Amino acid sequence: MSLLVLGIESSCDETGVALVRADDDGAVPHLLAHALHTQAAMHADYGGVVPELASRDHIRRVLPLTNQVLAQAGKALPAIDVVAYTRGPGLAGALLVGAGVACALGAALGRPVLGVHHLEGHLLSPFLSADPPQFPFVALLVSGGHTQLMRVDGVGRYALLGETIDDAAGEAFDKSAKLLGLGYPGGPALARLAEFGDPAAYKLPRPLLHSGNLDFSFAGLKTAVLTQARRFEGQPCEQTRADLAASTQAAIVEVLVKKSLKALEATGLKRLVVAGGVGANQRLREQLDGACAQRQVRVHYPELHLCTDNGAMIALAAAMRLQSGVARPRTDYAFDVRPRWPLDQLAEA
Ligand code: KG4
Ligand code: ZN
């Protein structure tokens, strides 16, 4: 018997829909089709995500994307067994769109729904890659809102090892990019500019690098970038901007790499999984690959196009939770959402 799971992601500024098939032989669920609409261009004028606009756009996109995914997979709505959606964390209004549509579809089809934790989606997304990991592993979760190191022993078995005490790594990229006059979203733009710069040009702080624990702090870095950026305000020189971008990226990447290595040492594990939008960063991938190869550690990443938010990871996480028996699909269609939802409170939800 196989299970067809529709996944809907609408926690921030991407509407993602996907269909996966989970077979009961325990194999990693298979991605049949997925579709994505990014609102980046719509929010660019405002320099960041405008929650009300995000919600309205999710409403416009979600059903057409669902039809697109079903057509791609050659399936009709009644073939869906479970409708999964992102329950949190994220923007409340945006989450409610996905939850509302999922519950409406579930109720109309007479199928259960399953609310998924967005970060669990990111965490499990490398299972859709050509080189899927095996449990247990250390996970470095680096997104726009979160920076966490976790020990992962199985589906739903996540122990927090360390996390940021202020800004997330993605936020550090985005805020520094803004100071450099780059558009939204800043991470990829800063990474592009950094290619032409000297990573050693500016000595920027590596906060908590030697703190002895696995926590991160990026707020001080943003202040240091601001101080440097002010120096060349009014006389923008491309090379100076590129040097500052490269130095900023180098500081963020060095902290992420060193803390990941410490987490591997502390747990004794030989496998690292990197997930979340910042996991798309090429410099981070190069540095992690090099450091881990020296230590006989295997590193797994999501496919590049599945690093940032998407529906595939939500459908996958739901399917893996169902397969492993840790999920309780609902038929009360209460479409509750949890805009703030720490991953270590998953079990109590
Ligand atoms: O996982 P994600 O799509 O959304 C959240 O769940 O937050 O991550 C988005 C974050 C943004 O901060 C974005 O600037 C960053 O990931 N990002 C990158 C790159 N691609 C996306 N940061 C650095 N380099 C990249 N190539
Ligand atoms: Zn995300």
Tab-separated table of C-alpha atoms and ligand atoms in Angstrom:
chain	number	residue	atom	x	y	z
A	1	MET	CA	0.000	0.000	0.000
A	2	SER	CA	1.226	3.453	-0.747
A	3	LEU	CA	0.119	6.805	0.580
A	4	LEU	CA	-0.228	9.953	-1.509
A	5	VAL	CA	0.546	13.108	0.515
A	6	LEU	CA	-0.124	16.631	-0.691
A	7	GLY	CA	2.052	19.248	1.056
A	8	ILE	CA	1.340	22.973	1.251
A	9	GLU	CA	3.934	25.512	2.429
A	10	SER	CA	2.848	29.109	3.091
A	11	SER	CA	4.752	30.211	6.200
A	12	CYS	CA	6.516	33.228	4.703
A	13	ASP	CA	6.963	34.538	1.164
A	14	GLU	CA	6.938	31.347	-0.874
A	15	THR	CA	3.855	29.359	-1.813
A	16	GLY	CA	4.940	25.770	-2.329
A	17	VAL	CA	2.840	22.733	-3.176
A	18	ALA	CA	4.051	19.178	-3.704
A	19	LEU	CA	2.902	15.610	-3.972
A	20	VAL	CA	4.898	12.697	-2.536
A	21	ARG	CA	4.224	8.989	-2.438
A	22	ALA	CA	5.170	7.001	0.661
A	23	ASP	CA	5.395	3.253	0.240
A	24	ASP	CA	5.044	0.981	3.241
A	25	ASP	CA	8.373	-0.740	2.536
A	26	GLY	CA	9.965	2.054	4.607
A	27	ALA	CA	11.854	3.543	1.651
A	28	VAL	CA	12.307	7.316	1.524
A	29	PRO	CA	9.097	8.839	0.120
A	30	HIS	CA	9.216	9.676	-3.558
A	31	LEU	CA	8.646	13.222	-4.833
A	32	LEU	CA	6.113	13.029	-7.676
A	33	ALA	CA	5.748	16.741	-8.454
A	34	HIS	CA	6.221	20.138	-6.895
A	35	ALA	CA	5.540	23.755	-7.794
A	36	LEU	CA	6.617	27.008	-6.221
A	37	HIS	CA	5.772	30.665	-6.447
A	38	THR	CA	8.148	33.126	-4.834
A	39	GLN	CA	6.909	36.543	-3.777
A	40	ALA	CA	10.432	38.023	-3.666
A	41	ALA	CA	9.742	40.546	-6.450
A	42	MET	CA	6.537	41.687	-4.761
A	43	HIS	CA	8.273	42.381	-1.435
A	44	ALA	CA	11.482	43.799	-2.957
A	45	ASP	CA	10.075	47.357	-3.115
A	46	TYR	CA	9.559	47.271	0.653
A	47	GLY	CA	12.980	45.810	1.500
A	48	GLY	CA	11.432	42.853	3.316
A	49	VAL	CA	8.338	40.693	3.654
A	50	VAL	CA	5.042	42.559	4.166
A	51	PRO	CA	2.870	40.015	6.033
A	52	GLU	CA	-0.524	41.211	4.742
A	53	LEU	CA	0.652	41.162	1.117
A	54	ALA	CA	2.172	37.711	1.679
A	55	SER	CA	-1.146	36.280	2.939
A	56	ARG	CA	-3.120	37.733	0.042
A	57	ASP	CA	-0.702	36.347	-2.496
A	58	HIS	CA	-0.749	32.859	-0.933
A	59	ILE	CA	-4.548	32.895	-1.369
A	60	ARG	CA	-4.165	33.712	-5.073
A	61	ARG	CA	-1.484	31.069	-5.707
A	62	VAL	CA	-2.235	27.991	-3.679
A	63	LEU	CA	-5.056	26.390	-5.688
A	64	PRO	CA	-3.524	27.031	-9.137
A	65	LEU	CA	-0.250	25.537	-7.845
A	66	THR	CA	-2.165	22.530	-6.479
A	67	ASN	CA	-3.761	21.964	-9.893
A	68	GLN	CA	-0.351	22.310	-11.537
A	69	VAL	CA	1.175	19.695	-9.235
A	70	LEU	CA	-1.693	17.243	-9.741
A	71	ALA	CA	-1.465	17.663	-13.526
A	72	GLN	CA	2.328	17.124	-13.437
A	73	ALA	CA	1.902	13.944	-11.411
A	74	GLY	CA	-1.034	12.738	-13.539
A	75	LYS	CA	-3.267	12.482	-10.456
A	76	ALA	CA	-6.717	13.794	-9.564
A	77	LEU	CA	-7.743	15.335	-6.216
A	78	PRO	CA	-9.548	12.191	-4.922
A	79	ALA	CA	-6.285	10.226	-5.170
A	80	ILE	CA	-4.824	12.265	-2.278
A	81	ASP	CA	-4.729	10.321	1.020
A	82	VAL	CA	-3.485	13.037	3.400
A	83	VAL	CA	-3.250	16.806	3.082
A	84	ALA	CA	-0.245	18.267	4.925
A	85	TYR	CA	0.445	21.926	5.592
A	86	THR	CA	2.961	24.063	7.461
A	87	ARG	CA	1.491	24.621	10.918
A	88	GLY	CA	4.338	26.869	12.104
A	89	PRO	CA	6.539	28.672	12.837
A	90	GLY	CA	5.931	31.591	10.489
A	91	LEU	CA	3.653	34.544	9.780
A	92	ALA	CA	0.247	33.879	11.348
A	93	GLY	CA	-1.855	35.138	8.423
A	94	ALA	CA	0.283	33.359	5.859
A	95	LEU	CA	0.151	30.085	7.817
A	96	LEU	CA	-3.636	30.376	8.086
A	97	VAL	CA	-3.954	30.399	4.286
A	98	GLY	CA	-2.158	27.055	3.928
A	99	ALA	CA	-3.946	25.576	6.942
A	100	GLY	CA	-7.340	26.807	5.736
A	101	VAL	CA	-6.909	25.461	2.218
A	102	ALA	CA	-5.521	22.141	3.503
A	103	CYS	CA	-8.459	21.691	5.888
A	104	ALA	CA	-10.992	22.680	3.232
A	105	LEU	CA	-9.508	20.162	0.805
A	106	GLY	CA	-9.324	17.496	3.512
A	107	ALA	CA	-12.933	18.061	4.575
A	108	ALA	CA	-14.202	18.066	0.973
A	109	LEU	CA	-12.294	14.868	0.139
A	110	GLY	CA	-12.968	13.171	3.472
A	111	ARG	CA	-9.232	12.837	4.111
A	112	PRO	CA	-7.226	13.650	7.256
A	113	VAL	CA	-4.887	16.626	7.492
A	114	LEU	CA	-1.493	16.909	9.123
A	115	GLY	CA	0.168	20.109	10.359
A	116	VAL	CA	3.941	20.020	9.891
A	117	HIS	CA	6.726	21.939	11.627
A	118	HIS	CA	8.480	24.090	9.034
A	119	LEU	CA	11.943	23.394	10.484
A	120	GLU	CA	11.338	19.657	10.480
A	121	GLY	CA	10.621	20.083	6.778
A	122	HIS	CA	14.000	21.777	6.269
A	123	LEU	CA	15.722	19.211	8.470
A	124	LEU	CA	14.418	16.244	6.492
A	125	SER	CA	14.722	17.873	3.039
A	126	PRO	CA	18.137	16.258	2.292
A	127	PHE	CA	16.306	12.904	2.206
A	128	LEU	CA	15.009	13.997	-1.208
A	129	SER	CA	18.555	14.388	-2.559
A	130	ALA	CA	20.437	11.874	-4.669
A	131	ASP	CA	22.614	11.186	-1.607
A	132	PRO	CA	20.143	10.857	1.284
A	133	PRO	CA	21.520	10.688	4.846
A	134	GLN	CA	20.966	7.986	7.439
A	135	PHE	CA	20.122	8.546	11.101
A	136	PRO	CA	21.718	9.539	13.441
A	137	PHE	CA	23.311	12.818	12.368
A	138	VAL	CA	24.134	16.346	13.465
A	139	ALA	CA	21.967	18.918	11.694
A	140	LEU	CA	22.972	22.496	11.025
A	141	LEU	CA	19.743	24.352	10.373
A	142	VAL	CA	20.430	27.766	8.891
A	143	SER	CA	17.462	29.746	7.640
A	144	GLY	CA	16.209	33.311	7.651
A	145	GLY	CA	14.701	32.946	11.104
A	146	HIS	CA	16.681	30.142	12.755
A	147	THR	CA	20.237	28.979	13.375
A	148	GLN	CA	20.389	25.729	15.296
A	149	LEU	CA	22.580	22.707	15.758
A	150	MET	CA	20.684	19.540	16.535
A	151	ARG	CA	21.305	15.922	17.199
A	152	VAL	CA	18.859	13.928	15.089
A	153	ASP	CA	18.304	10.276	16.021
A	154	GLY	CA	15.244	9.613	13.898
A	155	VAL	CA	12.018	11.168	12.664
A	156	GLY	CA	10.698	13.321	15.527
A	157	ARG	CA	13.775	12.663	17.691
A	158	TYR	CA	15.518	16.023	17.756
A	159	ALA	CA	17.740	17.298	20.568
A	160	LEU	CA	18.848	20.917	20.481
A	161	LEU	CA	22.626	21.281	20.893
A	162	GLY	CA	22.928	25.024	20.386
A	163	GLU	CA	21.232	27.972	18.732
A	164	THR	CA	21.554	31.655	18.067
A	165	ILE	CA	21.007	33.961	21.000
A	166	ASP	CA	20.057	36.862	18.699
A	167	ASP	CA	20.014	37.111	14.881
A	168	ALA	CA	19.863	34.059	12.634
A	169	ALA	CA	22.588	33.420	10.035
A	170	GLY	CA	20.162	34.241	7.189
A	171	GLU	CA	19.185	37.428	8.987
A	172	ALA	CA	22.878	38.368	9.283
A	173	PHE	CA	23.221	37.880	5.510
A	174	ASP	CA	20.016	39.860	4.837
A	175	LYS	CA	20.776	42.760	7.192
A	176	SER	CA	24.408	43.081	6.023
A	177	ALA	CA	23.207	42.996	2.414
A	178	LYS	CA	20.832	45.862	3.158
A	179	LEU	CA	23.704	47.894	4.644
A	180	LEU	CA	25.641	47.246	1.436
A	181	GLY	CA	22.754	48.609	-0.600
A	182	LEU	CA	21.761	45.220	-1.974
A	183	GLY	CA	18.154	44.263	-2.597
A	184	TYR	CA	15.894	41.747	-0.931
A	185	PRO	CA	16.424	38.842	-0.372
A	186	GLY	CA	19.939	39.774	0.627
A	187	GLY	CA	21.671	36.416	1.158
A	188	PRO	CA	22.050	35.354	-2.474
A	189	ALA	CA	22.846	38.965	-3.539
A	190	LEU	CA	25.584	39.297	-0.911
A	191	ALA	CA	27.019	35.915	-1.921
A	192	ARG	CA	27.149	37.039	-5.576
A	193	LEU	CA	28.926	40.303	-4.718
A	194	ALA	CA	31.323	38.438	-2.394
A	195	GLU	CA	32.657	36.426	-5.355
A	196	PHE	CA	34.574	39.519	-6.475
A	197	GLY	CA	35.851	40.506	-3.029
A	198	ASP	CA	38.699	39.683	-0.683
A	199	PRO	CA	37.423	37.750	2.357
A	200	ALA	CA	40.413	38.936	4.416
A	201	ALA	CA	40.006	42.651	3.590
A	202	TYR	CA	38.068	43.471	6.772
A	203	LYS	CA	38.555	41.955	10.210
A	204	LEU	CA	34.995	41.334	11.328
A	205	PRO	CA	34.026	39.715	14.640
A	206	ARG	CA	33.380	35.973	14.906
A	207	PRO	CA	30.944	36.122	17.847
A	208	LEU	CA	30.947	33.255	20.365
A	209	LEU	CA	33.520	31.375	18.294
A	210	HIS	CA	35.400	30.359	21.432
A	211	SER	CA	32.458	30.381	23.826
A	212	GLY	CA	32.895	26.719	24.679
A	213	ASN	CA	29.259	25.984	23.872
A	214	LEU	CA	27.360	25.491	20.620
A	215	ASP	CA	25.439	28.778	20.625
A	216	PHE	CA	25.724	31.491	17.994
A	217	SER	CA	25.421	35.275	17.996
A	218	PHE	CA	25.303	37.391	14.838
A	219	ALA	CA	23.948	40.747	16.027
A	220	GLY	CA	27.450	42.165	16.673
A	221	LEU	CA	28.536	41.305	13.152
A	222	LYS	CA	25.770	43.470	11.708
A	223	THR	CA	26.964	46.408	13.851
A	224	ALA	CA	30.561	45.886	12.657
A	225	VAL	CA	29.398	45.821	9.022
A	226	LEU	CA	27.427	49.027	9.651
A	227	THR	CA	30.537	50.738	11.052
A	228	GLN	CA	32.583	49.765	7.981
A	229	ALA	CA	29.790	50.625	5.535
A	230	ARG	CA	29.483	54.130	7.043
A	231	ARG	CA	33.139	54.780	6.232
A	232	PHE	CA	32.550	54.588	2.520
A	233	GLU	CA	29.067	56.095	2.504
A	234	GLY	CA	28.674	58.629	-0.290
A	235	GLN	CA	31.672	57.292	-2.216
A	236	PRO	CA	30.645	53.796	-3.185
A	237	CYS	CA	33.462	51.839	-4.757
A	238	GLU	CA	32.509	48.467	-6.192
A	239	GLN	CA	35.661	46.768	-4.977
A	240	THR	CA	35.225	48.052	-1.415
A	241	ARG	CA	31.634	46.807	-1.322
A	242	ALA	CA	32.713	43.437	-2.722
A	243	ASP	CA	35.504	43.195	-0.127
A	244	LEU	CA	33.093	43.946	2.705
A	245	ALA	CA	30.581	41.431	1.321
A	246	ALA	CA	33.296	38.756	1.082
A	247	SER	CA	34.548	39.524	4.608
A	248	THR	CA	31.003	39.341	6.012
A	249	GLN	CA	30.336	36.036	4.316
A	250	ALA	CA	33.680	34.678	5.542
A	251	ALA	CA	32.848	35.629	9.151
A	252	ILE	CA	29.404	33.959	9.063
A	253	VAL	CA	30.725	30.852	7.299
A	254	GLU	CA	33.699	30.430	9.656
A	255	VAL	CA	31.441	30.473	12.719
A	256	LEU	CA	28.975	28.022	11.158
A	257	VAL	CA	31.746	25.620	10.117
A	258	LYS	CA	33.650	25.691	13.431
A	259	LYS	CA	30.519	25.237	15.534
A	260	SER	CA	29.357	22.360	13.317
A	261	LEU	CA	32.722	20.656	13.808
A	262	LYS	CA	32.426	21.156	17.574
A	263	ALA	CA	28.956	19.598	17.524
A	264	LEU	CA	30.312	16.590	15.615
A	265	GLU	CA	33.118	16.240	18.152
A	266	ALA	CA	30.757	16.579	21.116
A	267	THR	CA	28.343	13.934	19.814
A	268	GLY	CA	30.958	11.660	18.261
A	269	LEU	CA	28.786	11.463	15.132
A	270	LYS	CA	30.306	11.211	11.662
A	271	ARG	CA	27.432	12.614	9.641
A	272	LEU	CA	26.345	16.214	9.131
A	273	VAL	CA	23.168	17.419	7.459
A	274	VAL	CA	22.898	21.052	6.409
A	275	ALA	CA	19.456	22.506	5.765
A	276	GLY	CA	17.662	25.833	5.324
A	277	GLY	CA	18.128	28.744	2.930
A	278	VAL	CA	21.723	29.556	3.949
A	279	GLY	CA	22.591	25.941	3.088
A	280	ALA	CA	22.498	27.125	-0.541
A	281	ASN	CA	25.602	29.235	0.093
A	282	GLN	CA	28.470	27.892	-2.026
A	283	ARG	CA	31.230	29.194	0.232
A	284	LEU	CA	29.623	27.439	3.232
A	285	ARG	CA	29.383	24.215	1.214
A	286	GLU	CA	33.035	24.402	0.101
A	287	GLN	CA	34.327	25.077	3.607
A	288	LEU	CA	32.187	22.367	5.208
A	289	ASP	CA	33.109	19.838	2.515
A	290	GLY	CA	36.828	20.520	3.043
A	291	ALA	CA	36.731	20.419	6.844
A	292	CYS	CA	34.528	17.314	6.979
A	293	ALA	CA	36.557	15.386	4.389
A	294	GLN	CA	39.626	15.776	6.643
A	295	ARG	CA	37.669	14.250	9.533
A	296	GLN	CA	35.966	11.406	7.617
A	297	VAL	CA	32.592	13.068	8.156
A	298	ARG	CA	29.893	12.719	5.476
A	299	VAL	CA	27.997	15.928	4.678
A	300	HIS	CA	24.529	15.934	3.140
A	301	TYR	CA	22.701	18.887	1.641
A	302	PRO	CA	19.261	19.325	0.133
A	303	GLU	CA	19.187	19.779	-3.641
A	304	LEU	CA	19.953	23.468	-4.254
A	305	HIS	CA	16.384	24.279	-5.313
A	306	LEU	CA	15.040	22.649	-2.116
A	307	CYS	CA	17.252	24.634	0.296
A	308	THR	CA	14.875	27.567	0.529
A	309	ASP	CA	11.182	27.185	1.400
A	310	ASN	CA	9.187	24.740	-0.699
A	311	GLY	CA	6.211	22.378	-0.552
A	312	ALA	CA	8.271	19.230	-1.183
A	313	MET	CA	9.868	19.333	2.272
A	314	ILE	CA	6.447	19.694	3.927
A	315	ALA	CA	4.937	16.767	2.013
A	316	LEU	CA	8.103	14.732	2.726
A	317	ALA	CA	8.143	15.505	6.473
A	318	ALA	CA	4.450	14.558	6.718
A	319	ALA	CA	5.040	11.327	4.795
A	320	MET	CA	8.059	10.398	6.950
A	321	ARG	CA	6.121	11.136	10.153
A	322	LEU	CA	3.260	8.945	8.955
A	323	GLN	CA	5.642	6.164	7.871
A	324	SER	CA	7.397	6.139	11.233
A	325	GLY	CA	4.154	6.291	13.204
A	326	VAL	CA	4.925	9.518	15.084
A	327	ALA	CA	2.196	11.606	13.419
A	328	ARG	CA	-1.425	11.998	14.376
A	329	PRO	CA	-3.387	13.145	11.323
A	330	ARG	CA	-6.538	15.071	12.247
A	331	THR	CA	-10.074	15.001	10.975
A	332	ASP	CA	-11.468	17.854	13.083
A	333	TYR	CA	-10.225	20.380	10.493
A	334	ALA	CA	-9.503	22.918	13.229
A	335	PHE	CA	-6.758	24.521	11.126
A	336	ASP	CA	-4.862	25.776	14.124
A	337	VAL	CA	-1.462	27.290	13.453
A	338	ARG	CA	1.550	27.950	15.697
A	339	PRO	CA	3.401	31.083	14.536
A	340	ARG	CA	5.917	30.544	17.364
A	341	TRP	CA	6.757	26.895	17.778
A	342	PRO	CA	10.148	25.692	19.065
A	343	LEU	CA	11.164	22.441	17.392
A	344	ASP	CA	11.873	20.816	20.756
A	345	GLN	CA	8.158	21.211	21.630
A	346	LEU	CA	7.120	19.119	18.633
A	347	ALA	CA	6.072	16.119	20.692
A	348	GLU	CA	3.767	18.115	22.975
A	349	ALA	CA	1.868	19.752	20.113
B	1	KG4	O1	14.906	28.617	4.699
B	1	KG4	P1	14.540	29.903	4.099
B	1	KG4	O2	14.048	29.917	2.679
B	1	KG4	O3	13.451	30.655	4.910
B	1	KG4	C1	13.252	30.562	6.258
B	1	KG4	O4	12.702	29.542	6.712
B	1	KG4	O5	13.694	31.528	6.931
B	1	KG4	O6	15.827	30.825	4.241
B	1	KG4	C2	15.873	32.107	3.733
B	1	KG4	C3	17.206	32.703	4.120
B	1	KG4	C4	17.296	34.185	3.802
B	1	KG4	O7	17.848	34.847	4.910
B	1	KG4	C5	18.230	34.222	2.594
B	1	KG4	O8	18.934	35.437	2.488
B	1	KG4	C6	19.139	33.050	2.879
B	1	KG4	O9	18.278	32.058	3.385
B	1	KG4	N1	19.827	32.553	1.675
B	1	KG4	C7	21.166	32.624	1.494
B	1	KG4	C8	21.429	32.076	0.222
B	1	KG4	N2	20.238	31.686	-0.324
B	1	KG4	C9	19.282	31.982	0.580
B	1	KG4	N3	22.133	33.101	2.290
B	1	KG4	C10	23.404	33.034	1.837
B	1	KG4	N4	23.727	32.531	0.621
B	1	KG4	C11	22.800	32.061	-0.221
B	1	KG4	N5	23.150	31.563	-1.401
B	2	ZN	ZN	12.325	28.038	5.807
